[in-house]
């Protein structure tokens, strides 16, 4: 069964740990993340970008695949299926398809329009008991071809959006998607503390979890971050493991080409990456 992210994130905020959101791209990634969550006895959030949604044949296919896997693999830890950086239309499509959580990224709209659209989605999610993530202040880097520039969110705007009744809030604090540049200034903890001061108990979300040093992750959690998104690190681990396997020529041995063998090293690499993050975020044995 899929669950809303609300309860797991409130527990994380109270317990001073964070739940990992790991983005999925295909069956192997999904299976690797679900099995690792079960092995770690950790709650988990599966993130789906709109691009990955198209790639995996649409949102209803994904809902069917994830529910089927939870059942067939005997997954008992809490799992939320979450739209990552959704458009307004994408969020509505995921709500209709059976996702248990959605993000509406209205950060590129003027605050008034962000508020109007977020309010409509708050109502739709409340009716069905789904969790909703809103974003204030664009997260830098590239996400599905959209490039933003590492902003720090305005704490007053964060309060305005939090007060609409969203479940969780992604606020830019200098974080960016993808690899961090050499001259990255680091997370702005002053901004994070000012946002926390305004929004109180609302679970805060840290995007761009790849490459943030462990001490910054821990400090962010201590200041109210309850969900951390990781995508690029799984992609890099998958790519590197697959490249190595092909270079070693193992897929050409034995009975010939076997796609299951080709994808196995990447699958294991994702499992290892997810386990490492769950340990760092402190979510192990918190299911
Ligand atoms: P990274 O790709 O930097 O890990 O960020 C993932 C993310 O924030 C997805 O929303």
Short mmCIF file of C-alpha atoms and ligand atoms in Angstrom, two decimals:
data_model
loop_
_atom_site.label_atom_id
_atom_site.label_comp_id
_atom_site.label_asym_id
_atom_site.label_seq_id
_atom_site.Cartn_x
_atom_site.Cartn_y
_atom_site.Cartn_z
CA UNK A 1 0.00 0.00 0.00
CA UNK A 2 1.14 3.54 -0.70
CA UNK A 3 0.95 6.10 2.09
CA UNK A 4 0.94 9.87 2.21
CA UNK A 5 4.28 11.36 3.26
CA UNK A 6 2.67 13.38 6.04
CA UNK A 7 3.02 11.02 8.97
CA UNK A 8 6.54 9.83 8.10
CA UNK A 9 7.77 13.42 7.75
CA UNK A 10 6.18 14.65 10.96
CA UNK A 11 7.81 11.72 12.77
CA UNK A 12 11.15 12.54 11.11
CA UNK A 13 10.96 16.20 12.12
CA UNK A 14 10.16 15.26 15.71
CA UNK A 15 12.83 12.55 15.80
CA UNK A 16 15.50 14.77 14.15
CA UNK A 17 16.19 12.62 11.12
CA UNK A 18 15.23 12.91 7.46
CA UNK A 19 13.44 10.58 5.06
CA UNK A 20 15.20 10.15 1.71
CA UNK A 21 13.38 10.83 -1.55
CA UNK A 22 15.03 8.79 -4.28
CA UNK A 23 13.95 9.36 -7.86
CA UNK A 24 13.05 6.38 -10.01
CA UNK A 25 13.59 5.87 -13.73
CA UNK A 26 12.73 2.24 -14.40
CA UNK A 27 11.88 -1.10 -12.83
CA UNK A 28 15.43 -1.81 -11.62
CA UNK A 29 15.78 1.52 -9.78
CA UNK A 30 12.39 1.10 -8.14
CA UNK A 31 13.14 -2.46 -7.02
CA UNK A 32 16.60 -1.47 -5.70
CA UNK A 33 15.19 1.41 -3.63
CA UNK A 34 12.25 -0.56 -2.24
CA UNK A 35 14.42 -3.54 -1.25
CA UNK A 36 16.98 -1.28 0.42
CA UNK A 37 14.29 0.55 2.39
CA UNK A 38 12.96 -2.80 3.58
CA UNK A 39 16.46 -4.05 4.50
CA UNK A 40 17.15 -0.81 6.37
CA UNK A 41 13.68 -0.81 7.96
CA UNK A 42 13.37 2.78 6.76
CA UNK A 43 10.45 4.81 5.42
CA UNK A 44 11.06 5.93 1.84
CA UNK A 45 9.72 8.32 -0.79
CA UNK A 46 9.92 7.38 -4.46
CA UNK A 47 10.25 10.54 -6.55
CA UNK A 48 9.05 10.73 -10.17
CA UNK A 49 9.90 13.70 -12.36
CA UNK A 50 7.53 14.52 -15.21
CA UNK A 51 10.23 13.45 -17.68
CA UNK A 52 10.69 10.11 -15.93
CA UNK A 53 6.91 9.77 -15.83
CA UNK A 54 6.75 10.02 -19.62
CA UNK A 55 9.69 7.63 -20.00
CA UNK A 56 7.99 5.01 -17.82
CA UNK A 57 4.80 5.12 -19.95
CA UNK A 58 2.78 7.50 -17.81
CA UNK A 59 1.64 7.85 -14.22
CA UNK A 60 -0.87 4.98 -14.14
CA UNK A 61 1.84 2.57 -15.32
CA UNK A 62 4.07 3.76 -12.47
CA UNK A 63 1.33 3.40 -9.86
CA UNK A 64 0.68 -0.15 -11.09
CA UNK A 65 4.38 -1.04 -11.08
CA UNK A 66 5.06 0.35 -7.60
CA UNK A 67 1.95 -1.15 -6.00
CA UNK A 68 2.70 -4.49 -7.65
CA UNK A 69 6.27 -4.46 -6.37
CA UNK A 70 5.26 -3.55 -2.83
CA UNK A 71 2.97 -6.55 -2.90
CA UNK A 72 5.24 -9.05 -4.67
CA UNK A 73 8.39 -8.11 -2.72
CA UNK A 74 6.61 -8.09 0.64
CA UNK A 75 7.52 -4.46 1.38
CA UNK A 76 6.10 -3.45 4.77
CA UNK A 77 7.93 -0.14 5.44
CA UNK A 78 5.98 3.07 4.64
CA UNK A 79 6.34 4.02 0.95
CA UNK A 80 5.10 7.28 -0.57
CA UNK A 81 4.94 7.72 -4.36
CA UNK A 82 5.62 11.39 -5.02
CA UNK A 83 5.60 13.62 -8.10
CA UNK A 84 8.85 15.63 -8.13
CA UNK A 85 8.75 19.27 -9.40
CA UNK A 86 5.28 18.88 -10.83
CA UNK A 87 3.56 21.42 -13.02
CA UNK A 88 -0.01 22.31 -12.07
CA UNK A 89 -1.35 19.95 -14.76
CA UNK A 90 1.14 17.22 -13.83
CA UNK A 91 0.11 17.40 -10.17
CA UNK A 92 -3.54 17.00 -11.08
CA UNK A 93 -2.72 14.05 -13.37
CA UNK A 94 -0.79 12.29 -10.57
CA UNK A 95 -3.60 12.87 -8.08
CA UNK A 96 -5.99 11.21 -10.55
CA UNK A 97 -3.55 8.36 -11.31
CA UNK A 98 -3.21 7.26 -7.67
CA UNK A 99 0.04 8.85 -6.46
CA UNK A 100 0.07 9.26 -2.67
CA UNK A 101 1.97 12.56 -2.70
CA UNK A 102 2.68 15.38 -5.14
CA UNK A 103 4.95 18.37 -5.41
CA UNK A 104 3.70 21.47 -7.13
CA UNK A 105 6.66 23.60 -8.14
CA UNK A 106 5.10 27.01 -8.52
CA UNK A 107 8.37 28.78 -7.72
CA UNK A 108 8.61 30.28 -11.22
CA UNK A 109 5.20 31.97 -10.92
CA UNK A 110 4.68 35.31 -9.19
CA UNK A 111 3.87 34.58 -5.53
CA UNK A 112 0.15 35.43 -6.04
CA UNK A 113 -0.23 32.85 -8.80
CA UNK A 114 1.84 30.29 -6.88
CA UNK A 115 -0.56 30.80 -3.96
CA UNK A 116 -3.73 30.49 -6.08
CA UNK A 117 -2.60 27.28 -7.77
CA UNK A 118 -1.22 25.79 -4.54
CA UNK A 119 -4.53 26.49 -2.77
CA UNK A 120 -6.45 24.56 -5.43
CA UNK A 121 -4.11 21.59 -5.00
CA UNK A 122 -4.29 21.74 -1.18
CA UNK A 123 -8.04 21.23 -1.48
CA UNK A 124 -7.72 18.38 -4.00
CA UNK A 125 -5.09 16.59 -1.85
CA UNK A 126 -7.05 17.05 1.38
CA UNK A 127 -10.10 15.33 -0.07
CA UNK A 128 -8.02 12.23 -0.86
CA UNK A 129 -5.63 12.33 2.11
CA UNK A 130 -2.55 12.95 -0.05
CA UNK A 131 0.51 14.97 0.93
CA UNK A 132 1.51 18.10 -0.98
CA UNK A 133 4.93 19.73 -1.28
CA UNK A 134 5.18 23.36 -2.34
CA UNK A 135 8.30 25.25 -3.41
CA UNK A 136 9.36 28.80 -2.69
CA UNK A 137 12.57 30.20 -4.12
CA UNK A 138 13.90 28.37 -7.15
CA UNK A 139 16.35 25.51 -6.49
CA UNK A 140 19.31 26.01 -8.81
CA UNK A 141 20.80 23.61 -11.33
CA UNK A 142 19.05 21.63 -14.01
CA UNK A 143 15.89 19.61 -13.51
CA UNK A 144 14.32 18.12 -16.66
CA UNK A 145 15.85 20.88 -18.77
CA UNK A 146 14.73 23.74 -16.52
CA UNK A 147 17.69 25.65 -15.13
CA UNK A 148 17.37 27.70 -11.92
CA UNK A 149 20.02 29.65 -10.06
CA UNK A 150 20.46 28.62 -6.36
CA UNK A 151 18.23 31.25 -4.73
CA UNK A 152 17.52 31.78 -1.07
CA UNK A 153 13.77 31.84 -0.40
CA UNK A 154 12.08 34.81 1.26
CA UNK A 155 10.97 33.61 4.75
CA UNK A 156 7.79 35.73 4.59
CA UNK A 157 6.80 34.10 1.28
CA UNK A 158 7.53 30.70 2.87
CA UNK A 159 5.11 31.52 5.67
CA UNK A 160 2.43 32.61 3.18
CA UNK A 161 2.68 29.31 1.31
CA UNK A 162 2.99 27.18 4.48
CA UNK A 163 -0.19 28.78 5.84
CA UNK A 164 -2.15 27.50 2.81
CA UNK A 165 -2.12 24.06 4.42
CA UNK A 166 0.58 22.28 2.41
CA UNK A 167 2.20 19.25 4.09
CA UNK A 168 5.81 20.24 3.49
CA UNK A 169 7.84 23.05 2.04
CA UNK A 170 10.84 23.07 -0.26
CA UNK A 171 12.64 26.37 0.27
CA UNK A 172 15.78 27.35 -1.61
CA UNK A 173 18.73 27.87 0.75
CA UNK A 174 21.51 27.98 -1.85
CA UNK A 175 21.10 24.30 -2.77
CA UNK A 176 21.22 23.21 -6.41
CA UNK A 177 20.43 20.07 -8.37
CA UNK A 178 23.28 18.04 -9.81
CA UNK A 179 26.94 18.39 -8.87
CA UNK A 180 27.96 21.43 -6.81
CA UNK A 181 30.52 23.73 -8.43
CA UNK A 182 33.97 24.11 -6.84
CA UNK A 183 33.16 27.64 -5.69
CA UNK A 184 29.76 26.77 -4.15
CA UNK A 185 29.11 28.97 -1.10
CA UNK A 186 27.40 26.15 0.84
CA UNK A 187 23.93 26.06 2.37
CA UNK A 188 22.64 29.27 3.93
CA UNK A 189 21.80 28.17 7.48
CA UNK A 190 20.78 31.73 8.38
CA UNK A 191 18.06 31.52 5.71
CA UNK A 192 17.02 28.07 6.93
CA UNK A 193 16.79 29.26 10.55
CA UNK A 194 14.76 32.34 9.49
CA UNK A 195 12.36 30.13 7.50
CA UNK A 196 12.00 27.69 10.39
CA UNK A 197 11.25 30.59 12.71
CA UNK A 198 8.38 31.67 10.44
CA UNK A 199 6.88 28.27 9.52
CA UNK A 200 7.21 26.51 12.88
CA UNK A 201 6.60 22.76 12.72
CA UNK A 202 6.21 22.43 8.96
CA UNK A 203 8.63 19.75 7.64
CA UNK A 204 11.20 21.40 5.36
CA UNK A 205 12.64 19.77 2.25
CA UNK A 206 16.19 19.89 0.98
CA UNK A 207 16.49 19.36 -2.76
CA UNK A 208 19.81 18.72 -4.48
CA UNK A 209 20.95 16.14 -1.91
CA UNK A 210 23.80 14.94 -4.14
CA UNK A 211 27.19 16.16 -2.98
CA UNK A 212 26.18 18.12 0.12
CA UNK A 213 28.82 17.41 2.79
CA UNK A 214 27.67 15.21 5.71
CA UNK A 215 28.11 17.95 8.33
CA UNK A 216 25.84 20.31 6.37
CA UNK A 217 23.22 17.55 5.98
CA UNK A 218 23.25 16.97 9.74
CA UNK A 219 22.99 20.67 10.53
CA UNK A 220 20.10 21.08 8.06
CA UNK A 221 18.25 18.19 9.76
CA UNK A 222 18.81 19.80 13.16
CA UNK A 223 17.15 22.98 11.77
CA UNK A 224 13.95 21.28 10.59
CA UNK A 225 14.77 19.52 7.30
CA UNK A 226 12.76 16.26 7.27
CA UNK A 227 13.07 15.12 3.63
CA UNK A 228 16.17 15.12 1.46
CA UNK A 229 15.99 14.49 -2.30
CA UNK A 230 18.66 12.46 -4.04
CA UNK A 231 18.79 11.79 -7.76
CA UNK A 232 22.11 12.57 -9.45
CA UNK A 233 24.12 10.40 -7.06
CA UNK A 234 22.06 7.31 -7.98
CA UNK A 235 22.43 8.17 -11.67
CA UNK A 236 26.20 8.48 -11.37
CA UNK A 237 26.49 5.23 -9.39
CA UNK A 238 24.32 3.39 -11.94
CA UNK A 239 26.25 4.78 -14.88
CA UNK A 240 29.67 4.02 -13.43
CA UNK A 241 28.78 0.43 -12.48
CA UNK A 242 27.29 -0.24 -15.94
CA UNK A 243 30.27 1.32 -17.74
CA UNK A 244 32.70 -0.81 -15.74
CA UNK A 245 30.73 -3.97 -16.47
CA UNK A 246 30.67 -3.29 -20.21
CA UNK A 247 34.36 -2.39 -20.28
CA UNK A 248 35.19 -5.67 -18.58
CA UNK A 249 33.30 -7.37 -21.42
CA UNK A 250 31.40 -9.68 -19.10
CA UNK A 251 28.13 -9.17 -20.93
CA UNK A 252 29.66 -10.80 -24.00
CA UNK A 253 30.62 -13.99 -22.21
CA UNK A 254 28.69 -17.19 -21.61
CA UNK A 255 25.40 -17.49 -23.40
CA UNK A 256 25.65 -14.06 -24.91
CA UNK A 257 23.86 -10.81 -24.22
CA UNK A 258 21.61 -10.86 -21.17
CA UNK A 259 19.93 -7.55 -20.23
CA UNK A 260 19.33 -8.76 -16.68
CA UNK A 261 23.06 -9.33 -16.18
CA UNK A 262 23.92 -5.99 -17.78
CA UNK A 263 21.66 -4.10 -15.37
CA UNK A 264 22.68 -6.05 -12.25
CA UNK A 265 25.82 -4.02 -11.32
CA UNK A 266 23.88 -0.74 -11.61
CA UNK A 267 21.11 -2.21 -9.48
CA UNK A 268 23.62 -3.11 -6.75
CA UNK A 269 25.25 0.34 -7.02
CA UNK A 270 21.89 2.04 -6.41
CA UNK A 271 21.23 -0.20 -3.42
CA UNK A 272 24.60 0.77 -1.92
CA UNK A 273 23.99 4.49 -2.55
CA UNK A 274 20.51 4.43 -1.02
CA UNK A 275 21.75 2.53 2.06
CA UNK A 276 24.56 5.03 2.59
CA UNK A 277 22.07 7.94 2.39
CA UNK A 278 19.57 6.31 4.75
CA UNK A 279 22.37 5.86 7.28
CA UNK A 280 23.50 9.49 6.86
CA UNK A 281 19.94 10.83 7.10
CA UNK A 282 19.28 8.73 10.23
CA UNK A 283 16.16 6.98 8.88
CA UNK A 284 17.40 3.40 9.45
CA UNK A 285 15.07 1.46 11.79
CA UNK A 286 12.59 4.34 11.81
CA UNK A 287 9.86 2.52 9.80
P1 LIG B 1 20.16 15.86 -7.01
O1 LIG B 1 19.98 15.39 -8.41
O2 LIG B 1 21.15 16.96 -6.89
O3 LIG B 1 20.47 14.73 -6.07
O4 LIG B 1 18.77 16.50 -6.55
C1 LIG B 1 17.61 15.72 -6.58
C2 LIG B 1 16.40 16.54 -6.34
O5 LIG B 1 16.41 17.51 -5.63
C3 LIG B 1 15.15 16.10 -6.99
O6 LIG B 1 14.11 17.00 -6.78
#
